[in-house]
mmCIF file of C-alpha atoms and ligand atoms in Angstrom:
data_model
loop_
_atom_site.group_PDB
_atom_site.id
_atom_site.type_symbol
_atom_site.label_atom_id
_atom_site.label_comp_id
_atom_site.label_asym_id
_atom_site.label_seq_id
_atom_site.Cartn_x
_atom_site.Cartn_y
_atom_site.Cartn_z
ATOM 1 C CA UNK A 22 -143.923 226.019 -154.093
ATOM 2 C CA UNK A 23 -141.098 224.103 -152.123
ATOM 3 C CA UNK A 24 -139.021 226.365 -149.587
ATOM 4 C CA UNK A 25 -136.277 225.819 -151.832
ATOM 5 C CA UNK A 26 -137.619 226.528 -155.036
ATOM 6 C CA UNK A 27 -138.794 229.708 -153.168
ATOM 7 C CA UNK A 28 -135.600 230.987 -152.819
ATOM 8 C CA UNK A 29 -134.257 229.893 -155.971
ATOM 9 C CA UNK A 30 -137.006 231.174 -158.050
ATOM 10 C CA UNK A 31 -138.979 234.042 -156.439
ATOM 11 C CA UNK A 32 -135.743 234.914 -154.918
ATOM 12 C CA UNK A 33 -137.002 235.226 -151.296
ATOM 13 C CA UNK A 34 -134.693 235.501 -148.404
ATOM 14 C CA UNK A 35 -137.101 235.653 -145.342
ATOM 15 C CA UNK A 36 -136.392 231.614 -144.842
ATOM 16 C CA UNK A 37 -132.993 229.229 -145.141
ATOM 17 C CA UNK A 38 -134.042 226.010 -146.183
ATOM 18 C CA UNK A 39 -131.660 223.224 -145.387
ATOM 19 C CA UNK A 40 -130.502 220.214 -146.816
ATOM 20 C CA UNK A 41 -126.761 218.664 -146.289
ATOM 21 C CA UNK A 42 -124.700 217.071 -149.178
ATOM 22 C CA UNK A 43 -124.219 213.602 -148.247
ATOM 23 C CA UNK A 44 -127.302 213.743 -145.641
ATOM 24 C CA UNK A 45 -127.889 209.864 -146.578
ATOM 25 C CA UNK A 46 -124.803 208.226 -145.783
ATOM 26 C CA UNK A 47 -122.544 206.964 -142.938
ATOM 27 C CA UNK A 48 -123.228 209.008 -139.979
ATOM 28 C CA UNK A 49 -126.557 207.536 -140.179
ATOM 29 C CA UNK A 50 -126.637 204.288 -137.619
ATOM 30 C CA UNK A 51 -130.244 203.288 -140.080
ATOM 31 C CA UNK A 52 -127.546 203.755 -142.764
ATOM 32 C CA UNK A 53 -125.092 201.425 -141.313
ATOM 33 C CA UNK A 54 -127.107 198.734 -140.244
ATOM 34 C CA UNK A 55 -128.113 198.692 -144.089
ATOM 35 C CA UNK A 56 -124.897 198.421 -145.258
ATOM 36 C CA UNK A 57 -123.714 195.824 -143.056
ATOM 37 C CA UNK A 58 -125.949 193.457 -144.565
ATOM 38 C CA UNK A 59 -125.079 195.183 -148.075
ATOM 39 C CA UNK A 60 -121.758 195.106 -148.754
ATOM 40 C CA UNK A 61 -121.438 195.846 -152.183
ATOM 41 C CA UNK A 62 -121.980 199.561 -152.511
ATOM 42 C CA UNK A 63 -123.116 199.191 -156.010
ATOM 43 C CA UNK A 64 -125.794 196.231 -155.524
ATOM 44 C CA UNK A 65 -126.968 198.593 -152.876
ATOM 45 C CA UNK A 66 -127.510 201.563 -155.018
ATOM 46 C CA UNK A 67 -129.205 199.434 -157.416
ATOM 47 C CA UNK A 68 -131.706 197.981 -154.602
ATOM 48 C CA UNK A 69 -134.467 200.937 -155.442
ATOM 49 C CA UNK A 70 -136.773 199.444 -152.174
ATOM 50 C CA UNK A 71 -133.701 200.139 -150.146
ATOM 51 C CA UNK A 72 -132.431 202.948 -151.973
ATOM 52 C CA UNK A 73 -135.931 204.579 -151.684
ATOM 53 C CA UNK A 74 -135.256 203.839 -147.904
ATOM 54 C CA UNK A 75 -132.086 205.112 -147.320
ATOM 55 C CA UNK A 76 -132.954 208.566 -149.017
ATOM 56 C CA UNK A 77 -135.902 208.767 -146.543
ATOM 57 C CA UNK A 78 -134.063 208.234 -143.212
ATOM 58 C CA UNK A 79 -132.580 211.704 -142.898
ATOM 59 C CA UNK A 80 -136.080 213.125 -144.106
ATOM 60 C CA UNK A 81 -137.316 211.344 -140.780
ATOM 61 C CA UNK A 82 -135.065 211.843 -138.681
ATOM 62 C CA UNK A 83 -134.311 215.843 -139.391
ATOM 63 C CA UNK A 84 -137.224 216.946 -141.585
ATOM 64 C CA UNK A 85 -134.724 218.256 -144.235
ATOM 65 C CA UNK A 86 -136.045 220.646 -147.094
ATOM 66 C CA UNK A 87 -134.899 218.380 -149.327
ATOM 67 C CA UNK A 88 -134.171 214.970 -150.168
ATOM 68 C CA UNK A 89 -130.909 213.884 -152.580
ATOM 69 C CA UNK A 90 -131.633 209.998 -153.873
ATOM 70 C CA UNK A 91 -128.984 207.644 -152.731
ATOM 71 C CA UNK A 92 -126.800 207.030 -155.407
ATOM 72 C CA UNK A 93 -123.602 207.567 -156.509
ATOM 73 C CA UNK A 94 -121.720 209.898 -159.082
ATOM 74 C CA UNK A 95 -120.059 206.422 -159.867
ATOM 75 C CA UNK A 96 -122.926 205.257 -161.449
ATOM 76 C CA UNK A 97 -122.503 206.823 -164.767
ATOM 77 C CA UNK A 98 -119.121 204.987 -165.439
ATOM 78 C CA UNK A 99 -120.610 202.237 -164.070
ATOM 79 C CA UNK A 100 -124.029 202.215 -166.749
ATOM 80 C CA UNK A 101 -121.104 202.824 -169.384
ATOM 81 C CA UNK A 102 -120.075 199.117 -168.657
ATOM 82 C CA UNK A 103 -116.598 200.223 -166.645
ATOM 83 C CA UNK A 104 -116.306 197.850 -163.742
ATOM 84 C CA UNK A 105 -117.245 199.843 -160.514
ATOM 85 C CA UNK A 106 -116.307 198.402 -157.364
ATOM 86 C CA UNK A 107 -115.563 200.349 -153.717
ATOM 87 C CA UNK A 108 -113.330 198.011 -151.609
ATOM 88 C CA UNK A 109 -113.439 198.949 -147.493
ATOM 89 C CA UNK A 110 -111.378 201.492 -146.376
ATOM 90 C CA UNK A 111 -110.026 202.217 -149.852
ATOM 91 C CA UNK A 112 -112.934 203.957 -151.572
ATOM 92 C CA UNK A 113 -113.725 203.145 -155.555
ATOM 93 C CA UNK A 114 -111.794 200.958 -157.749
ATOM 94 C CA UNK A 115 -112.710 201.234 -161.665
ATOM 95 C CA UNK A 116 -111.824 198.315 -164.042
ATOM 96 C CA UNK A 117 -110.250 199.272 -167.245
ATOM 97 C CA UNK A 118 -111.059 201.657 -169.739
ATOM 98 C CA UNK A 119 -112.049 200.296 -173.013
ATOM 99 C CA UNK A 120 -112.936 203.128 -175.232
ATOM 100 C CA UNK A 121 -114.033 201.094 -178.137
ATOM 101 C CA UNK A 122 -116.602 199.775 -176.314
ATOM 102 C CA UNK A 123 -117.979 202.479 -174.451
ATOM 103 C CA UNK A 124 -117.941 204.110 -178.221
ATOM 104 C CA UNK A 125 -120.691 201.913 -179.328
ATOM 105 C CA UNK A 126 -122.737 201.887 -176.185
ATOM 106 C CA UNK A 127 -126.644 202.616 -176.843
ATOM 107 C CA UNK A 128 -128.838 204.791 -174.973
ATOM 108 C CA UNK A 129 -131.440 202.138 -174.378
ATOM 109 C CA UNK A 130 -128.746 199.771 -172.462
ATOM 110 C CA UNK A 131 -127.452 202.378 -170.198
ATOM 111 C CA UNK A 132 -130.468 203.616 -169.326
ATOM 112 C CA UNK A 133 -131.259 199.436 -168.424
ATOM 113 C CA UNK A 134 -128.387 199.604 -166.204
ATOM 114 C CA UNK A 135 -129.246 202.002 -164.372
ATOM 115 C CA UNK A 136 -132.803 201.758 -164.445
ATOM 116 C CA UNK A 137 -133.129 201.289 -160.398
ATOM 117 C CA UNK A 138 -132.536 204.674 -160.118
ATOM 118 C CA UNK A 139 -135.393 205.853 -162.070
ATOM 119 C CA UNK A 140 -137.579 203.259 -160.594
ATOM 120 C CA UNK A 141 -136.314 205.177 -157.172
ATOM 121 C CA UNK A 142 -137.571 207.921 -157.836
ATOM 122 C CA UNK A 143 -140.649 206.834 -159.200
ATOM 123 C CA UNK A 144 -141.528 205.048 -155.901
ATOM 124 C CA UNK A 145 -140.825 208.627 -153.800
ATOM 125 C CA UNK A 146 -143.398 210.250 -156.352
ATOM 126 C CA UNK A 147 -145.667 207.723 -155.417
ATOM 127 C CA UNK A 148 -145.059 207.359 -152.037
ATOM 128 C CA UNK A 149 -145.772 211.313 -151.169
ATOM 129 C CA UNK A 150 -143.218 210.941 -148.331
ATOM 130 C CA UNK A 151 -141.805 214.187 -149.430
ATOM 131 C CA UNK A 152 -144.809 216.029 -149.872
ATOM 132 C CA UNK A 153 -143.464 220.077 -149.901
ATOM 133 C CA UNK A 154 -139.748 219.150 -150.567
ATOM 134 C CA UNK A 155 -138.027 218.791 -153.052
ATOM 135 C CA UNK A 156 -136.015 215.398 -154.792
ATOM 136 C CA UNK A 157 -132.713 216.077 -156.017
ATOM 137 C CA UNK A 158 -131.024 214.060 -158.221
ATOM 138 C CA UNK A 159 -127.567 214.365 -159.636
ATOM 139 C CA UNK A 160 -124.664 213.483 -161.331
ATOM 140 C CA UNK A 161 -120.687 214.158 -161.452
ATOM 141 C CA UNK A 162 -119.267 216.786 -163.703
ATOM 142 C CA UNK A 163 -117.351 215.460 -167.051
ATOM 143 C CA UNK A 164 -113.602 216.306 -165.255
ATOM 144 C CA UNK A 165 -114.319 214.791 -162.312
ATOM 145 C CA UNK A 166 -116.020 211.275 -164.115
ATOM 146 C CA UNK A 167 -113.195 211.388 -166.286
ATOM 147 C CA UNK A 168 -110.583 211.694 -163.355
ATOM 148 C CA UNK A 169 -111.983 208.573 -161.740
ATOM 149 C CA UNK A 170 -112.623 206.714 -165.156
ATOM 150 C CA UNK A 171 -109.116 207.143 -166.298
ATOM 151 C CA UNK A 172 -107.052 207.026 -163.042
ATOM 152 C CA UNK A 173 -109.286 203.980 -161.768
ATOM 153 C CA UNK A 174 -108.819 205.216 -158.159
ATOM 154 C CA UNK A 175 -109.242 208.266 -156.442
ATOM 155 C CA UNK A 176 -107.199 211.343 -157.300
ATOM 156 C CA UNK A 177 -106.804 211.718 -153.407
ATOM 157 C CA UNK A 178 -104.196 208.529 -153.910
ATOM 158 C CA UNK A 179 -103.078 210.189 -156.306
ATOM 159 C CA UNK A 180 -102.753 211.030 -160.427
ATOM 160 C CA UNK A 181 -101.330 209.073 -162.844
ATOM 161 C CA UNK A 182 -98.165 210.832 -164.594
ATOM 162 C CA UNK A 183 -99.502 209.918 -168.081
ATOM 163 C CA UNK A 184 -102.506 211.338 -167.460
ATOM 164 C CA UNK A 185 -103.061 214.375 -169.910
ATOM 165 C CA UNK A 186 -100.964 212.884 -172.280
ATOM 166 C CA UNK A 187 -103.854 210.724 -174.102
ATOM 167 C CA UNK A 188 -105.678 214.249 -175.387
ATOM 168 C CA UNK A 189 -107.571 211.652 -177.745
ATOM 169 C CA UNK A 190 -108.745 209.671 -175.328
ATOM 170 C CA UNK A 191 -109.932 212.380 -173.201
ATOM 171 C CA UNK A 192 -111.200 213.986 -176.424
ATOM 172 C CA UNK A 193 -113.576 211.082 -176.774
ATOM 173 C CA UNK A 194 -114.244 210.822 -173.327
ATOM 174 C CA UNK A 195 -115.766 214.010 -172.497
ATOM 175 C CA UNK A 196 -117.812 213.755 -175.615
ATOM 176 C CA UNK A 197 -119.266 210.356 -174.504
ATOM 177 C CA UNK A 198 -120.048 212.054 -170.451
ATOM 178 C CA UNK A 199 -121.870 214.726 -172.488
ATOM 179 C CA UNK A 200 -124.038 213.068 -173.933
ATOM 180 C CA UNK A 201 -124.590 210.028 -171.417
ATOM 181 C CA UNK A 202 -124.703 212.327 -168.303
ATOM 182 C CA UNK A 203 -127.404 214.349 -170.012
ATOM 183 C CA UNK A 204 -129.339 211.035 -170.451
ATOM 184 C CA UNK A 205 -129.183 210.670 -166.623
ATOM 185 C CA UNK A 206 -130.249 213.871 -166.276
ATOM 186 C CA UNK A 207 -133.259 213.749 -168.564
ATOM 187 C CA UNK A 208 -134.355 210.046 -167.155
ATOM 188 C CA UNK A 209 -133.550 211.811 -163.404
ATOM 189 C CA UNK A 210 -136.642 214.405 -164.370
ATOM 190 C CA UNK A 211 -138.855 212.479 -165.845
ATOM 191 C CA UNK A 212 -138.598 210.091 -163.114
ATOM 192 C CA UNK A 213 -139.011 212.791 -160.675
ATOM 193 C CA UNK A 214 -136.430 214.609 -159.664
ATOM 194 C CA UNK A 215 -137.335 218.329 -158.856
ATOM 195 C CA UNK A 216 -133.567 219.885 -158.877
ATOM 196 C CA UNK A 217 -130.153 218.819 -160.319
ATOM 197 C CA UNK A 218 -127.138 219.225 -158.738
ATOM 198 C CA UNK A 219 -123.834 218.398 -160.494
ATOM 199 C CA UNK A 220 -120.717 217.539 -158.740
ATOM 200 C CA UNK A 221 -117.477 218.721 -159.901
ATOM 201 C CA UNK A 222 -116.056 217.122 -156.317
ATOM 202 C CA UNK A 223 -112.272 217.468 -158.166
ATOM 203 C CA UNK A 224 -112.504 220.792 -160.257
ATOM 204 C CA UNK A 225 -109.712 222.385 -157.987
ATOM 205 C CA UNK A 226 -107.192 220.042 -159.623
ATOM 206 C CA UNK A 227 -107.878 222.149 -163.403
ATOM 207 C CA UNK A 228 -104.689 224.689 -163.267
ATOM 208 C CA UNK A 229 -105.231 225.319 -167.163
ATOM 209 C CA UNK A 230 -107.660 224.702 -170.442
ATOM 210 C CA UNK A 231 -110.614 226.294 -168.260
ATOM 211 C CA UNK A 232 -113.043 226.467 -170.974
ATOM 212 C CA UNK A 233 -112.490 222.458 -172.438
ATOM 213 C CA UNK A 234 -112.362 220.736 -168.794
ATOM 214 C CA UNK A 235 -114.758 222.898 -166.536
ATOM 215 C CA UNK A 236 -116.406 225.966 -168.589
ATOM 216 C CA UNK A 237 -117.626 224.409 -171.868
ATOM 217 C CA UNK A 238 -118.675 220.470 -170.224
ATOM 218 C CA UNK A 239 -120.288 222.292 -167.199
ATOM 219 C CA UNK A 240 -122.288 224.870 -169.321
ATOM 220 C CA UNK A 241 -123.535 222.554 -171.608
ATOM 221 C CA UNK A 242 -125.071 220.355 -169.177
ATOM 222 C CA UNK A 243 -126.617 223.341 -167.156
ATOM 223 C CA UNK A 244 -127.941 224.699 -170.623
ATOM 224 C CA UNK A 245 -129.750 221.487 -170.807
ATOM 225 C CA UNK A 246 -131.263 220.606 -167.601
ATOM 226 C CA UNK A 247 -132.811 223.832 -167.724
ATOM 227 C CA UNK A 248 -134.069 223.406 -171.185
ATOM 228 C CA UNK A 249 -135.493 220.776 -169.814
ATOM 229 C CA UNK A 250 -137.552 223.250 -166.516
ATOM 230 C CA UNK A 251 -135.451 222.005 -163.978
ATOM 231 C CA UNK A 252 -133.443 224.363 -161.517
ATOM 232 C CA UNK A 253 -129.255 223.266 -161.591
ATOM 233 C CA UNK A 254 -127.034 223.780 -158.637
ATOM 234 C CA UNK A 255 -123.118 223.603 -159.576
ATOM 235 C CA UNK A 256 -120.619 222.430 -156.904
ATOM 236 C CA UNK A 257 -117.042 223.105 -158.612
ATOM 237 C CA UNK A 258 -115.242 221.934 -155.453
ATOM 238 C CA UNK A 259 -112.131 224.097 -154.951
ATOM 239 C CA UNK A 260 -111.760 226.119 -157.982
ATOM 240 C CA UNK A 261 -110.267 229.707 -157.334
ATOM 241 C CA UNK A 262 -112.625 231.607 -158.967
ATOM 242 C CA UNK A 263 -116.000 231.142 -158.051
ATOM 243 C CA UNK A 264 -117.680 234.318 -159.282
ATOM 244 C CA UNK A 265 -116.249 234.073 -163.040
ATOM 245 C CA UNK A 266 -117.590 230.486 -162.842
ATOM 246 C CA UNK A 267 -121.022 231.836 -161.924
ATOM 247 C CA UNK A 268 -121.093 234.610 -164.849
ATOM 248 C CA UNK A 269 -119.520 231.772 -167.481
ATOM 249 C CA UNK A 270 -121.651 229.113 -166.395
ATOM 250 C CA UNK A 271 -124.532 230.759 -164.945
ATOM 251 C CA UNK A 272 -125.929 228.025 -162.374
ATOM 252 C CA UNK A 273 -129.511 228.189 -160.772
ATOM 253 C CA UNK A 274 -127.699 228.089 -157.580
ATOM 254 C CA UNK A 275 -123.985 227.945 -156.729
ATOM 255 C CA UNK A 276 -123.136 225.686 -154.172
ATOM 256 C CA UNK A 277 -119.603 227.034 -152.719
ATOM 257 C CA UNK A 278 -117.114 225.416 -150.794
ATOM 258 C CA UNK A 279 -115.778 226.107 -146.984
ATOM 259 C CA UNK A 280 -112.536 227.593 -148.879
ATOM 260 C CA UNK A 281 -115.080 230.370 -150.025
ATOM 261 C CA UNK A 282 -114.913 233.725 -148.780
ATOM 262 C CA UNK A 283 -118.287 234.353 -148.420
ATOM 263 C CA UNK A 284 -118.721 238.335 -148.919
ATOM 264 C CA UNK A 285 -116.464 238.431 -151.030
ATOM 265 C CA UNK A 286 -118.427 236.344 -153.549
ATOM 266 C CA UNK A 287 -121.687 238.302 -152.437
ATOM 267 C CA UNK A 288 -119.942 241.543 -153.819
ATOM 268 C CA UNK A 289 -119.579 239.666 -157.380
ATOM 269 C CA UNK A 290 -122.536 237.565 -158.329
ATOM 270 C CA UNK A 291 -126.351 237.812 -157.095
ATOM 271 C CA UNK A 292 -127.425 234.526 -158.370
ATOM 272 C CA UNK A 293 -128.824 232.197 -155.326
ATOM 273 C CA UNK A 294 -125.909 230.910 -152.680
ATOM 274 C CA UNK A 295 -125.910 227.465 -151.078
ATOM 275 C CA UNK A 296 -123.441 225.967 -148.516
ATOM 276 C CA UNK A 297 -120.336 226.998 -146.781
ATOM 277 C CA UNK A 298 -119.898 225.670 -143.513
ATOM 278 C CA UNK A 299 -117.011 223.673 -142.854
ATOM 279 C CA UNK A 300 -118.279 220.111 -142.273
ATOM 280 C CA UNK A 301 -115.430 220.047 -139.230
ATOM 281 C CA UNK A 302 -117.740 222.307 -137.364
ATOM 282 C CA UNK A 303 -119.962 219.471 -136.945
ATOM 283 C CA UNK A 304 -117.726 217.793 -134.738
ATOM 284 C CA UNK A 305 -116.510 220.488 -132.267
ATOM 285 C CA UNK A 306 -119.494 221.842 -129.596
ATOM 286 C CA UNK A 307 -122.531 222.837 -130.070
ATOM 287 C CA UNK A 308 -121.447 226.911 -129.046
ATOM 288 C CA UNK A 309 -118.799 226.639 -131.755
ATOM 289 C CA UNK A 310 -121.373 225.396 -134.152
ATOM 290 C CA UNK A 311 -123.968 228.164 -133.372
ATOM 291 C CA UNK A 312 -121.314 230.480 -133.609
ATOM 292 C CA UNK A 313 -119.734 229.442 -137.134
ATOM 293 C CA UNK A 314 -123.701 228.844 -138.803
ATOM 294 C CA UNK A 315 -124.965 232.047 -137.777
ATOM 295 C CA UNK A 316 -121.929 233.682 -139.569
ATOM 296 C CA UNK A 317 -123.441 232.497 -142.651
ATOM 297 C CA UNK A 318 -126.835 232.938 -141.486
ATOM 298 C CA UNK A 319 -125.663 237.123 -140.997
ATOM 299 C CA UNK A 320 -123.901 237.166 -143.977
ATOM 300 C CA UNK A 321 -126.347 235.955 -146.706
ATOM 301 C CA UNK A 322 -129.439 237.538 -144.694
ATOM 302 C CA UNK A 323 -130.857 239.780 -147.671
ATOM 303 C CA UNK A 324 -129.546 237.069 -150.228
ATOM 304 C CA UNK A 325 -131.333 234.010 -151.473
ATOM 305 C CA UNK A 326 -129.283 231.107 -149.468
ATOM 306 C CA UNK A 327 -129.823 227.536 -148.827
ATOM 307 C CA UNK A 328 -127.996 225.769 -145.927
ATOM 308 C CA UNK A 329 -125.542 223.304 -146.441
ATOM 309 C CA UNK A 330 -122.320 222.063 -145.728
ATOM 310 C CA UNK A 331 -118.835 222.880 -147.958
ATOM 311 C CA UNK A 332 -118.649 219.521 -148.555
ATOM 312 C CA UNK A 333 -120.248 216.254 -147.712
ATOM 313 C CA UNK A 334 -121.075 215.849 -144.281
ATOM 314 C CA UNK A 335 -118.206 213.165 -142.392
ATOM 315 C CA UNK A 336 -119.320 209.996 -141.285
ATOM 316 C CA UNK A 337 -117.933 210.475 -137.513
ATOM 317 C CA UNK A 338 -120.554 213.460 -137.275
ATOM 318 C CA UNK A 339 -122.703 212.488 -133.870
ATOM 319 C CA UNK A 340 -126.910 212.626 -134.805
ATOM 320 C CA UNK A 341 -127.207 215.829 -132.066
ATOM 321 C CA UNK A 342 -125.020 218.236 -133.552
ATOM 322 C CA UNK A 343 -127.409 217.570 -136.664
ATOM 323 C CA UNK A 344 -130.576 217.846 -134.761
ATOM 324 C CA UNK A 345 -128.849 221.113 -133.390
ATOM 325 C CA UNK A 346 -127.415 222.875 -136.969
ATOM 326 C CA UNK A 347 -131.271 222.436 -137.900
ATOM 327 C CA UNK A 348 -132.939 224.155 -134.899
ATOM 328 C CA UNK A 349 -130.251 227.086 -135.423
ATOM 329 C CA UNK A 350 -131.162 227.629 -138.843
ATOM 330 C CA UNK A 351 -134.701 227.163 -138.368
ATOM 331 C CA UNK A 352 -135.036 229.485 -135.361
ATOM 332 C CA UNK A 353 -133.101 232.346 -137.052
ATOM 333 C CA UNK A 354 -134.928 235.639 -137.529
HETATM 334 O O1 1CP B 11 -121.037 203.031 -146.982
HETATM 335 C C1 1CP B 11 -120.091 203.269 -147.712
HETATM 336 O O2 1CP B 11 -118.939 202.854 -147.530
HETATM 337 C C2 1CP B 11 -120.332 204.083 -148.917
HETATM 338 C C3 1CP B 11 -120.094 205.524 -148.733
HETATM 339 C C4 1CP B 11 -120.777 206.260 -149.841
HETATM 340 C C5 1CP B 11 -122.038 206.874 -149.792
HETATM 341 C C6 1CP B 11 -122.974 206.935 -148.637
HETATM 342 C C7 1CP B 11 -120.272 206.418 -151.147
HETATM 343 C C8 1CP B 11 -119.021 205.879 -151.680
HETATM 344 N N1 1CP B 11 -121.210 207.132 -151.888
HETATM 345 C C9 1CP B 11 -122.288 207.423 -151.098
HETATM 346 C C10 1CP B 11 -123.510 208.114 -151.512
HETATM 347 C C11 1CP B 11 -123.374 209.343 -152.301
HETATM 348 N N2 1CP B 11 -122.337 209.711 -153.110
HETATM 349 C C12 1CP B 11 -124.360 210.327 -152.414
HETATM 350 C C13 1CP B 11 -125.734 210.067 -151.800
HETATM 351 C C14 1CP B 11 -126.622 211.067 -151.427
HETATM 352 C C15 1CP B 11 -126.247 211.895 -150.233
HETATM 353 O O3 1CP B 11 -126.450 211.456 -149.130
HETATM 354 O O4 1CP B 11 -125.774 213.011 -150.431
HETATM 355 C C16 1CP B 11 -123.864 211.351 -153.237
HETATM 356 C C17 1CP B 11 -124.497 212.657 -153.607
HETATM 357 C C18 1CP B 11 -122.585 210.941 -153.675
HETATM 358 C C19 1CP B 11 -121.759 211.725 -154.613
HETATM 359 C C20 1CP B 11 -120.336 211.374 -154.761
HETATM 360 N N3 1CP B 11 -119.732 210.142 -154.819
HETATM 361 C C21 1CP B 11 -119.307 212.343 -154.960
HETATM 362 C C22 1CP B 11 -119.570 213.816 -155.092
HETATM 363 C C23 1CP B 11 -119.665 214.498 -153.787
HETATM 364 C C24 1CP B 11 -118.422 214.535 -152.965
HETATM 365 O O5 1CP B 11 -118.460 214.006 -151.866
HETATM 366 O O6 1CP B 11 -117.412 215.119 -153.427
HETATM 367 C C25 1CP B 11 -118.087 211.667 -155.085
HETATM 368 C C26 1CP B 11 -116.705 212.260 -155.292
HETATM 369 C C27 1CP B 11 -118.370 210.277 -154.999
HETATM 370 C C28 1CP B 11 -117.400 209.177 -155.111
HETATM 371 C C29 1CP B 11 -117.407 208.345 -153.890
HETATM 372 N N4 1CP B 11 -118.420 207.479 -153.572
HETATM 373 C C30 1CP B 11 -118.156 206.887 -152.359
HETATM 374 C C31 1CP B 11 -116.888 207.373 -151.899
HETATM 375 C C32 1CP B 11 -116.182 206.926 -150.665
HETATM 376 C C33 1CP B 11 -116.480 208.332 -152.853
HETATM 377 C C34 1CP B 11 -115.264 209.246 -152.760
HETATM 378 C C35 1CP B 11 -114.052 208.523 -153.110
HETATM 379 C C36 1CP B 11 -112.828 209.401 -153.191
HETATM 380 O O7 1CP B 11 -112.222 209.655 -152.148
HETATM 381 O O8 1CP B 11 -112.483 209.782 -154.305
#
């Protein structure tokens, strides 16, 4: 059994397995030199030979636990037929929503679109590069899909002041994500992936209607996934209330953010823990970061934890203070 299934299954504590959210991304210089010869994002994640690649290079370079396929959460508006673009310096830009159309989209078609992805995953079965670790795939979260799809642009620039006030719209739309996001995550499986993690990046902008936004769409897609055998981490970025998510939703694993209190949400739920650390940390010293990693290393000592960051990991992050957060967790006792 993988280290990480380990822990989220038998429940064993005696080893941290690590893996960082965002491990195959811009901090990388293998990554970069990718992407400047790539620059649209999209093409890129749709490249499975150089996909394949790019999910490897942290696996070589810091012989991770696990491996998350280079994608995007984007990619599910994107197989819907929305026009996905990320411009430089601005992040992603979404083309119009044309609910009609996405009404009558068929399985087979968006499962064409983003059949790279599957073929990904395929290859890293085949290629028994990660041999003992597991292959997460994953997707966004309804809310968070449904921010970007309807506000075309990042909620960080900012929401649109109409935006609850089309309930049928968002009706429709979070109907359509359930079912279409639990196509990825059946076509993820069977391609493959070992573990699903699902990426609520924006859940800490719900302030009301819970149960229709982040209770109900969350539950139903962790329901499924592990109808379908496969362990589910959640990541509800920023929500208040981490412990009543974890009794409502009931996760495999809860991945919490560096806003956490971390014993505090030991007193309240026993299901597995993973992440925490603030990915700032990473760029201070190497005594700060020992310092800050073993606090999470003390406090989740008798509980099933996997290491990783409270968010994804930034792209200034230098290579060493990577190399270094590994040797710390692996040489804890
Ligand atoms: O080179 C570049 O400019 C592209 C940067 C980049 C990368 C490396 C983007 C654009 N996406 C990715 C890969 C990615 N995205 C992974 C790959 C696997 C890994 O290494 O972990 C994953 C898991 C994601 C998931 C993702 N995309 C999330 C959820 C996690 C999170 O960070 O909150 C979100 C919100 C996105 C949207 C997205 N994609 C890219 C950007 C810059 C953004 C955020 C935009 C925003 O500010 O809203």
């Amino acid at each position: 059994m993988t280290p990480i299934k380990e822990c989220l299954i038998n429940n064993k504590t005696d080893l941290v397995p690590i893996w960082l959210m965002r491990q195959a991304g811009r901090y990388l210089p293998e990554f970069r030199e990718i992407r400047k010869n790539n620059s649209n994002f999209i093409n890129l994640c749709l490249n499975s030979k150089l996909s394949k690649e790019i999910t490897l290079q942290p696996i070589k370079r810091f012989d991770f636990d696990a491996a998350i396929i280079f994608s995007d959460i984007l990619m599910i508006p994107y197989g819907l037929g929305q026009k996905v673009e990320f411009k430089k310096n601005f992040g992603p830009n979404l083309g119009d929503l044309d609910i009609d159309k996405l009404l009558e989209i068929e399985e087979e078609e968006f499962i064409k679109n983003l059949s790279p992805i599957y073929e990904l995953l395929v290859e890293l079965k085949k290629s028994n590069d990660l041999k003992g670790k597991d292959t997460i795939g994953f997707v966004g979260a309804p809310w968070t899909l449904l921010v970007y799809m309807i506000n075309k642009v990042s909620p960080k620039k900012g929401l649109n002041n109409n935006f609850f006030l089309n309930k049928e719209l968002i009706n429709n739309l979070l109907k359509i994500l359930d079912r279409f996001i639990k196509i990825h995550i059946k076509n993820q499986i069977n391609a493959g992936a070992t573990i699903i993690q699902i990426f609520d990046s924006w859940a800490g902008m719900i302030k009301s209607d819970f149960d229709k936004y982040l209770y109900n769409p969350t539950l139903s897609l962790v329901n499924y996934t592990k109808s379908l055998g496969a362990p589910v981490i959640c990541f509800p970025r920023g929500i208040s209330d981490y412990s009543q998510f974890c009794r409502i939703v009931e996760p495999s694993m809860i991945n919490i953010d560096y806003n956490v209190d971390p014993k505090n949400l030991l007193k309240n739920i026993d299901i597995p823990i993973q992440g925490g650390l603030h990915p700032q940390v990473l760029l201070t010293d190497k005594a700060n970061l020992r310092k800050e990693v073993k606090k999470y290393l003390e406090i989740f000592k008798n509980h099933p934890y996997v290491f990783n960051l409270g968010h994804g990991i930034l792209p200034e992050t230098k290579i060493e203070m990577v190399e270094e957060l590994v040797k710390i967790v692996r040489d804890f006792k």
